[in-house]
């Protein structure tokens, strides 16, 4: 039987029992609002200490830490672009977030990884375009490599869920 390698769920990414969850971080990697705030709160203060030692992260890149109090063993922190209208390489930078995160997952032999919609909250990236990029980059990557074995897209609201569902059904 063919194993399904891409899944979609609706909910809070901090509750997931997976090898790694991805965080929509900022360049400092020292926490913030949105999913970043929720992940730091759920993982506990040790995460902040490990993040301090990472000395930040460039937009479009990713760094890995432990998951601490989360069920997830690892957190892959990636820094999405702020949306300025689309003329400042935002789509390429977002694609790079997915590529860098998936590459780290592969290098760390992560079986299951869950992504929120990077940049689609406070950073203002249009959700439909972001979902197209997320799905394209993921499919391209998993067609080439056997790790991660499974990628889960986590939609936080009904609109995002429908956007992903329509695209994944195509
Ligand atoms: N689980 C899953 N998805 C979530 C959760 C959650 N618990 N909470 C929010 N989302 P955002 P960004 C969704 O704003 O746009 C922070 O301050 C949310 O609905 O968290 O990349 C950082 O420190 C949206 O679709 O991240 C940066 O400064 C998506 O996650 C900045 O925000 C991303 O929304 C990054 O902004």
XYZ file of C-alpha atoms and ligand atoms in Angstrom, residues 11-14 23-28 30-39 78-81 115-125 127 154-157 160, ligand 1:
77
model
C -5.507 22.788 15.050
C -2.762 23.949 17.343
C 0.710 22.855 16.229
C 2.046 22.892 19.801
C 8.248 27.593 14.070
C 7.482 30.826 12.198
C 10.218 32.783 13.966
C 11.878 36.172 13.493
C 15.550 37.005 12.845
C 16.390 37.123 16.567
C 14.157 34.907 20.708
C 10.400 34.500 20.527
C 7.519 36.803 19.702
C 3.771 36.598 19.126
C 1.663 34.218 17.051
C 2.786 30.614 16.716
C 6.296 31.578 17.882
C 4.923 32.810 21.221
C 2.762 29.704 21.597
C 5.717 27.392 20.902
C 12.559 29.308 10.134
C 12.271 33.011 9.418
C 9.714 33.885 6.788
C 9.693 37.127 4.811
C 4.414 23.147 9.305
C 2.239 26.143 10.194
C 1.605 28.683 7.437
C 4.948 30.476 7.625
C 4.602 34.288 7.175
C 0.804 34.138 6.840
C -0.016 35.815 10.169
C 1.768 38.879 11.514
C 4.074 38.973 8.430
C 1.077 39.383 6.105
C 1.948 36.985 3.267
C -2.451 32.795 2.471
C -1.338 22.576 10.124
C -4.127 25.048 9.394
C -5.074 27.201 12.344
C -8.403 28.415 10.978
C -6.537 28.160 5.733
N -0.731 26.461 15.680
C -0.757 26.491 14.332
N -0.787 27.616 13.615
C -0.809 28.779 14.302
C -0.787 28.850 15.709
C -0.746 27.617 16.401
N -0.710 27.555 17.741
N -0.817 30.153 16.079
C -0.863 30.881 14.953
N -0.875 30.065 13.881
P 2.406 34.039 12.791
P 4.376 34.974 10.786
C -0.878 30.399 12.438
O 1.880 35.414 12.965
O 3.301 35.557 9.960
C 5.962 36.331 15.585
O 5.881 37.448 16.442
C -1.435 31.751 12.039
O -2.842 31.681 11.909
O 2.616 33.206 13.991
O 5.438 34.144 10.124
C 7.390 35.982 15.220
O 8.277 36.185 16.305
C -0.753 31.977 10.709
O -1.466 31.342 9.652
O 3.829 34.045 11.998
C 7.660 36.915 14.086
O 8.024 38.200 14.542
C 0.591 31.260 10.864
O 0.471 30.442 12.032
C 6.339 36.997 13.357
O 5.350 36.680 14.348
C 1.779 32.173 11.029
O 1.419 33.300 11.792
C 6.245 35.969 12.270
O 5.058 36.171 11.546
